[in-house]
Amino acid sequence: MFAKEIYIQRRAELKRRVGEGLILLFGNNDAPNNYPANTYRFRQDSCFLYYFGLKREGLVGLIDVDNDKEYIFGNDIDINDIIWYGYVPSVKELATEVGVQHTAPMKELKTSIDTARSQGKPIHYIPQCRHDLMIQLSDLIGMHPLQLNAQASVTLIKAIVDMRSIKKPEEVEELKKAADIGYQMHTTAMKLCAPGVTEKYIAGVIEGIAMSLGDRYSFQSILSMHGEIQHGFPSHTPMEAGRLMLCDAGAENKENYCSDNTRVTPISGTFTQQQRDIYTAVEAAHDWVIANARPNVKWLDMHMGACRILTEHLKAIGLMKGDTDEAVKAGAHALFMPHGLGHMMGLDVHDMEGLGQNYVGFDDEVQPSTQFGLNCLRCGRRLQAGFVMTDEPGIYFIPHLIDLWKSQGIHKDFINYEAIEPFRHFGGVRLEDDILITEDSCRIIGDKVIPYHINELEEFVKQSK
């Protein structure tokens, strides 16, 4: 938890931006796994964390903008809770830690909302992703749960996005801590990568690192020989010599700030020439973004620039042909990279995605595309100092997608379908780092960069055996 003055300042700024009415920010409740007493490990809502900093379940923050008052609603624990889970400070004590003066039992929240509604005050809330909170909010404002998110406060959403997008120095320090855990996760995966070792085993080890050094892993690890599958979760399949292991994994540190990196390791220890050609293309696109990302540059332009570099390399290999700019404009490269360059990151690994991607990643100047591949770009807006982005270009060979496009003759003027056949079971390569946009450029977050340049990577793997 940061100093309480930080939370006080954040709430004051939020009040200034919203202007009037009540602001409702729900904390999360415990969520049952397969029966009520067996719950998923608790993780607080990120917006509640940002403005109130408290990690206890069953709390709701209310900010009365008009009267400049702030409340925490929640019920104190009883002796039965203490017996099973130990003592927890009272709601009043917790509120004092973050500079909130007023508290009340949860049953009084509806009275506060009803009073405000009777006075015609706007009730600002953000979209909810948990069904229990949808039901609670539905009871409070008298709207069907399935209609709630469409009526969420755009004013509040935009205020939160503007504030959370710019990472303050204290947040960058937490992101560095998450990056340091991520470094240990990925270098451990590289060391363990060998024929006969299962995907599941390596994923379990690195997720254990995240759990032991931080709060948890920031998302379920993607670890697979099938790198062409965007979310290729680990199986009990043993690693095979000659193939590639793609590992996309990250950590949440103790304050729930995230890391998110992807590395590709040759299971036999060295790349084949075919693998080296594809890897080099992705490496070049990845490094071009780091060299060019800076304030006032559109992330859309970073995406398109990376795609042009990939296309140039794919042409050199013989997999694509024709004019590079025309091929990229038409979206032909999306056969090989059907996703966007990256996303914002912070308290959420896809930062604030639940608030609505159009508000987080786009604006009046840059709107989402409907073109295949480009429609998966999560952010296109101009960068600002303090943004944290993931830089993650990739090249993938997806057999079903190749067959579909080939059968329909899609982009046949730009794609050499016959030349793709030897790559059919290649898998995929993605390289991903988290970059902080600085005053005039950008830098990778973390004290140490996870090895990724080919010679450095092969030497690291060799030395670790």
XYZ file of N, CA and C in Angstrom, residues 19-156:
414
model
N -16.938 15.874 -11.227
C -17.669 17.126 -11.103
C -18.902 17.140 -10.229
N -19.710 16.080 -10.261
C -20.946 16.080 -9.478
C -21.439 14.662 -9.257
N -22.324 14.525 -8.275
C -22.976 13.248 -8.030
C -22.207 12.332 -7.099
N -22.597 11.053 -7.133
C -21.951 10.020 -6.327
C -21.115 9.117 -7.231
N -19.939 8.762 -6.747
C -19.066 7.812 -7.446
C -19.064 6.523 -6.638
N -19.440 5.412 -7.290
C -19.455 4.100 -6.653
C -18.306 3.265 -7.201
N -17.447 2.776 -6.323
C -16.364 1.892 -6.722
C -16.429 0.629 -5.873
N -16.744 -0.479 -6.511
C -16.919 -1.737 -5.786
C -15.588 -2.454 -5.617
N -15.329 -2.901 -4.399
C -14.282 -3.880 -4.186
C -14.841 -5.257 -4.487
N -13.980 -6.239 -4.657
C -14.431 -7.594 -4.966
C -14.836 -8.345 -3.705
N -15.640 -9.382 -3.901
C -15.989 -10.329 -2.849
C -15.227 -11.623 -3.085
N -15.206 -12.484 -2.077
C -14.685 -13.827 -2.295
C -15.553 -14.528 -3.337
N -14.931 -15.312 -4.217
C -15.649 -16.015 -5.276
C -15.493 -17.516 -5.085
N -16.605 -18.249 -4.945
C -16.521 -19.705 -4.778
C -15.905 -20.371 -5.992
N -15.107 -21.405 -5.739
C -14.517 -22.195 -6.805
C -15.480 -23.322 -7.171
N -15.483 -24.403 -6.400
C -16.408 -25.499 -6.691
C -17.398 -25.762 -5.558
N -17.234 -25.103 -4.428
C -18.271 -25.058 -3.386
C -17.992 -23.840 -2.529
N -18.972 -23.351 -1.776
C -18.860 -22.022 -1.156
C -17.617 -21.776 -0.317
N -17.193 -22.761 0.457
C -16.066 -22.536 1.362
C -14.718 -22.660 0.660
N -14.718 -23.186 -0.563
C -13.478 -23.346 -1.311
C -13.424 -22.245 -2.364
N -12.842 -21.117 -1.980
C -12.874 -19.940 -2.841
C -11.601 -19.801 -3.674
N -11.725 -19.094 -4.788
C -10.537 -18.676 -5.514
C -9.731 -17.726 -4.631
N -8.437 -17.669 -4.870
C -7.606 -16.743 -4.092
C -8.070 -15.316 -4.360
N -8.270 -14.562 -3.299
C -8.853 -13.222 -3.429
C -7.907 -12.267 -4.145
N -8.499 -11.483 -5.037
C -7.769 -10.411 -5.700
C -8.692 -9.213 -5.774
N -8.243 -8.085 -5.256
C -9.084 -6.891 -5.196
C -9.289 -6.291 -6.583
N -10.411 -5.628 -6.777
C -10.674 -4.891 -8.008
C -9.616 -3.806 -8.193
N -9.130 -3.635 -9.415
C -8.010 -2.736 -9.665
C -8.372 -1.270 -9.457
N -9.571 -0.862 -9.859
C -9.951 0.539 -9.654
C -10.145 0.840 -8.175
N -10.717 -0.109 -7.450
C -10.841 0.080 -6.004
C -9.451 0.181 -5.378
N -8.531 -0.668 -5.824
C -7.154 -0.601 -5.325
C -6.532 0.760 -5.607
N -6.749 1.269 -6.802
C -6.104 2.506 -7.215
C -6.543 3.674 -6.343
N -7.829 3.724 -5.986
C -8.355 4.880 -5.254
C -8.492 4.652 -3.744
N -8.573 3.383 -3.333
C -8.749 3.120 -1.902
C -7.670 2.218 -1.306
N -6.953 1.460 -2.109
C -5.773 0.740 -1.648
C -5.992 -0.434 -0.720
N -7.235 -0.760 -0.386
C -7.512 -1.788 0.609
C -7.762 -3.139 -0.053
N -7.218 -4.196 0.538
C -7.290 -5.515 -0.080
C -8.285 -6.459 0.605
N -9.064 -5.948 1.515
C -10.074 -6.805 2.147
C -11.268 -6.974 1.236
N -11.890 -8.152 1.283
C -13.074 -8.402 0.467
C -14.306 -7.726 1.085
N -15.350 -7.571 0.287
C -16.634 -7.101 0.800
C -16.685 -5.626 1.132
N -15.974 -4.788 0.395
C -15.982 -3.348 0.646
C -16.483 -2.601 -0.595
N -17.117 -1.463 -0.367
C -17.532 -0.575 -1.452
C -17.120 0.843 -1.084
N -16.488 1.516 -2.022
C -16.131 2.909 -1.813
C -17.175 3.820 -2.438
N -17.566 4.849 -1.719
C -18.515 5.833 -2.230
C -17.927 7.219 -2.029
N -17.932 7.999 -3.101
C -17.417 9.365 -3.052
C -18.564 10.317 -3.388
N -18.933 11.127 -2.425
C -19.977 12.139 -2.612
C -19.291 13.414 -3.098
N -19.334 13.634 -4.397
C -18.604 14.754 -4.982
C -19.178 16.082 -4.502
N -20.511 16.199 -4.449
C -21.162 17.465 -4.122
C -20.865 17.916 -2.696
N -20.799 16.967 -1.791
C -20.569 17.299 -0.381
C -19.140 17.042 0.072
N -18.269 16.636 -0.872
C -16.861 16.399 -0.593
C -16.674 15.441 0.582
N -17.400 14.305 0.504
C -17.280 13.276 1.538
C -16.971 11.929 0.894
N -16.247 11.119 1.625
C -15.860 9.798 1.140
C -16.217 8.754 2.188
N -16.686 7.609 1.723
C -17.155 6.553 2.608
C -16.584 5.206 2.182
N -16.388 4.344 3.184
C -16.170 2.929 2.950
C -17.333 2.189 3.593
N -18.062 1.437 2.778
C -19.136 0.594 3.290
C -18.641 -0.837 3.365
N -18.915 -1.479 4.494
C -18.508 -2.863 4.676
C -18.845 -3.318 6.072
N -18.911 -4.621 6.265
C -19.261 -5.178 7.563
C -18.006 -5.660 8.283
N -17.936 -5.368 9.574
C -16.823 -5.871 10.376
C -16.941 -7.382 10.539
N -15.808 -8.037 10.712
C -15.822 -9.484 10.890
C -16.305 -9.832 12.298
N -16.783 -11.076 12.462
C -17.212 -11.526 13.781
C -16.250 -12.587 14.303
N -16.560 -13.124 15.455
C -15.641 -14.056 16.109
C -15.446 -15.324 15.288
N -16.482 -15.759 14.549
C -16.328 -16.954 13.715
C -15.289 -16.735 12.619
N -15.306 -15.538 12.036
C -14.288 -15.221 11.038
C -12.897 -15.220 11.658
N -12.796 -14.664 12.849
C -11.499 -14.588 13.522
C -10.959 -15.984 13.804
N -11.836 -16.900 14.200
C -11.400 -18.263 14.503
C -10.778 -18.916 13.285
N -11.407 -18.712 12.122
C -10.950 -19.404 10.918
C -9.864 -18.643 10.157
N -9.922 -17.328 10.190
C -9.036 -16.557 9.324
C -8.131 -15.577 10.058
N -8.295 -15.450 11.351
C -7.486 -14.520 12.110
C -8.112 -13.135 12.170
N -7.540 -12.292 12.999
C -8.092 -10.954 13.197
C -7.866 -10.074 11.974
N -8.881 -9.313 11.638
C -8.807 -8.326 10.564
C -9.224 -6.985 11.150
N -8.498 -5.904 10.865
C -8.897 -4.593 11.387
C -10.329 -4.242 11.003
N -10.949 -3.409 11.809
C -12.313 -2.973 11.519
C -12.345 -2.136 10.251
N -13.522 -1.981 9.693
C -13.670 -1.156 8.499
C -13.214 0.270 8.796
N -13.514 0.755 9.989
C -13.092 2.103 10.383
C -11.571 2.211 10.400
N -10.908 1.209 10.951
C -9.443 1.231 11.001
C -8.840 1.175 9.599
N -9.433 0.343 8.740
C -8.946 0.252 7.367
C -9.123 1.573 6.633
N -10.275 2.186 6.820
C -10.558 3.458 6.150
C -9.569 4.541 6.580
N -9.234 4.557 7.849
C -8.296 5.550 8.368
C -6.929 5.416 7.700
N -6.536 4.168 7.371
C -5.235 3.930 6.746
C -5.107 4.630 5.399
N -6.250 4.869 4.722
C -6.197 5.491 3.390
C -6.891 6.855 3.379
N -7.088 7.424 4.567
C -7.582 8.787 4.662
C -9.062 8.972 4.409
N -9.860 7.931 4.611
C -11.310 8.036 4.468
C -11.920 8.232 5.854
N -12.750 9.254 5.996
C -13.264 9.639 7.315
C -14.544 8.928 7.718
N -15.317 8.456 6.747
C -16.652 7.939 7.058
C -16.768 6.466 6.677
N -17.394 5.679 7.541
C -17.664 4.267 7.276
C -19.086 3.944 7.701
N -19.601 2.855 7.159
C -20.954 2.413 7.513
C -21.111 0.950 7.138
N -22.040 0.236 7.789
C -22.315 -1.150 7.397
C -22.854 -1.206 5.963
N -22.699 -2.330 5.336
C -23.103 -2.456 3.937
C -24.595 -2.206 3.744
N -25.416 -2.550 4.738
C -26.869 -2.387 4.579
C -27.270 -0.928 4.414
N -26.404 0.003 4.822
C -26.741 1.420 4.714
C -26.386 2.014 3.345
N -25.713 1.239 2.515
C -25.338 1.753 1.202
C -26.564 2.075 0.365
N -27.575 1.222 0.407
C -28.766 1.467 -0.409
C -29.478 2.736 0.030
N -29.470 3.005 1.320
C -30.100 4.242 1.797
C -29.407 5.461 1.212
N -28.087 5.419 1.155
C -27.331 6.534 0.583
C -27.633 6.703 -0.898
N -27.722 5.591 -1.597
C -28.009 5.654 -3.031
C -29.429 6.141 -3.270
N -30.384 5.626 -2.495
C -31.783 6.047 -2.663
C -31.941 7.535 -2.403
N -31.254 8.039 -1.384
C -31.339 9.462 -1.064
C -30.806 10.304 -2.216
N -29.667 9.909 -2.745
C -29.076 10.654 -3.856
C -29.964 10.617 -5.089
N -30.557 9.469 -5.355
C -31.427 9.355 -6.534
C -32.677 10.209 -6.373
N -33.217 10.259 -5.150
C -34.416 11.075 -4.913
C -34.133 12.562 -5.098
N -32.860 12.935 -4.942
C -32.453 14.331 -5.134
C -31.996 14.613 -6.564
N -32.099 13.598 -7.417
C -31.731 13.781 -8.812
C -30.239 13.785 -9.082
N -29.458 13.285 -8.156
C -28.009 13.274 -8.347
C -27.597 12.110 -9.247
N -26.648 12.330 -10.135
C -26.157 11.219 -10.959
C -25.374 10.214 -10.113
N -25.539 8.934 -10.432
C -24.797 7.862 -9.776
C -23.793 7.324 -10.787
N -22.524 7.562 -10.539
C -21.472 7.150 -11.464
C -20.913 5.790 -11.039
N -20.915 4.851 -11.980
C -20.284 3.558 -11.718
C -19.624 3.085 -13.002
N -18.718 2.130 -12.876
C -17.996 1.597 -14.029
C -18.545 0.212 -14.366
N -18.265 -0.307 -15.566
C -18.742 -1.651 -15.920
C -18.229 -2.699 -14.941
N -19.081 -3.689 -14.702
C -18.735 -4.767 -13.784
C -18.528 -6.058 -14.571
N -17.544 -6.860 -14.151
C -17.308 -8.143 -14.820
C -17.682 -9.325 -13.940
N -17.985 -9.058 -12.672
C -18.346 -10.139 -11.759
C -19.856 -10.125 -11.527
N -20.462 -11.298 -11.644
C -21.923 -11.354 -11.590
C -22.483 -11.001 -10.221
N -21.759 -11.330 -9.151
C -22.267 -10.977 -7.821
C -22.342 -9.464 -7.653
N -21.365 -8.738 -8.225
C -21.388 -7.285 -8.135
C -22.451 -6.689 -9.054
N -22.690 -7.343 -10.188
C -23.791 -6.901 -11.045
C -25.118 -6.985 -10.308
N -25.311 -8.068 -9.573
C -26.559 -8.237 -8.821
C -26.651 -7.196 -7.711
N -25.549 -6.965 -7.001
C -25.544 -5.967 -5.938
C -25.850 -4.576 -6.484
N -25.211 -4.231 -7.589
C -25.454 -2.932 -8.207
C -26.881 -2.845 -8.732
N -27.382 -3.932 -9.278
C -28.760 -3.974 -9.764
C -29.747 -3.669 -8.648
N -29.526 -4.248 -7.486
C -30.389 -3.985 -6.333
C -30.310 -2.521 -5.900
N -29.134 -1.935 -6.026
C -28.945 -0.561 -5.561
C -29.646 0.457 -6.451
N -29.606 0.247 -7.758
C -30.134 1.289 -8.646
C -31.368 0.847 -9.425
N -31.832 -0.383 -9.176
C -33.095 -0.797 -9.774
C -33.037 -1.004 -11.272
N -31.970 -1.628 -11.751
C -31.836 -1.889 -13.183
C -31.465 -3.357 -13.368
N -31.956 -3.970 -14.447
C -31.638 -5.369 -14.704
C -30.125 -5.528 -14.860
N -29.551 -6.589 -14.283
C -28.096 -6.760 -14.339
C -27.519 -6.725 -15.752
N -28.253 -7.248 -16.721
C -27.730 -7.294 -18.081
C -27.745 -5.938 -18.769
N -28.404 -4.965 -18.181
C -28.451 -3.621 -18.753
C -27.433 -2.675 -18.114
N -26.819 -3.106 -17.033
C -25.991 -2.202 -16.231
C -24.799 -1.638 -16.991
N -24.028 -2.509 -17.633
C -22.771 -2.051 -18.223
C -22.980 -1.056 -19.353
N -24.100 -1.201 -20.052
C -24.380 -0.250 -21.133
C -24.695 1.141 -20.592
N -25.084 1.219 -19.315
C -25.433 2.503 -18.698
C -24.346 3.027 -17.770
N -23.171 2.395 -17.803
C -22.066 2.856 -16.951
C -21.690 4.291 -17.304
N -21.117 4.986 -16.330
C -20.814 6.407 -16.484
C -19.594 6.626 -17.375
N -19.831 7.212 -18.546
C -18.724 7.527 -19.450
C -17.816 8.581 -18.818
N -18.416 9.507 -18.085
C -17.618 10.543 -17.408
C -16.627 9.916 -16.437
N -17.103 8.952 -15.649
C -16.227 8.288 -14.684
C -15.194 7.423 -15.397
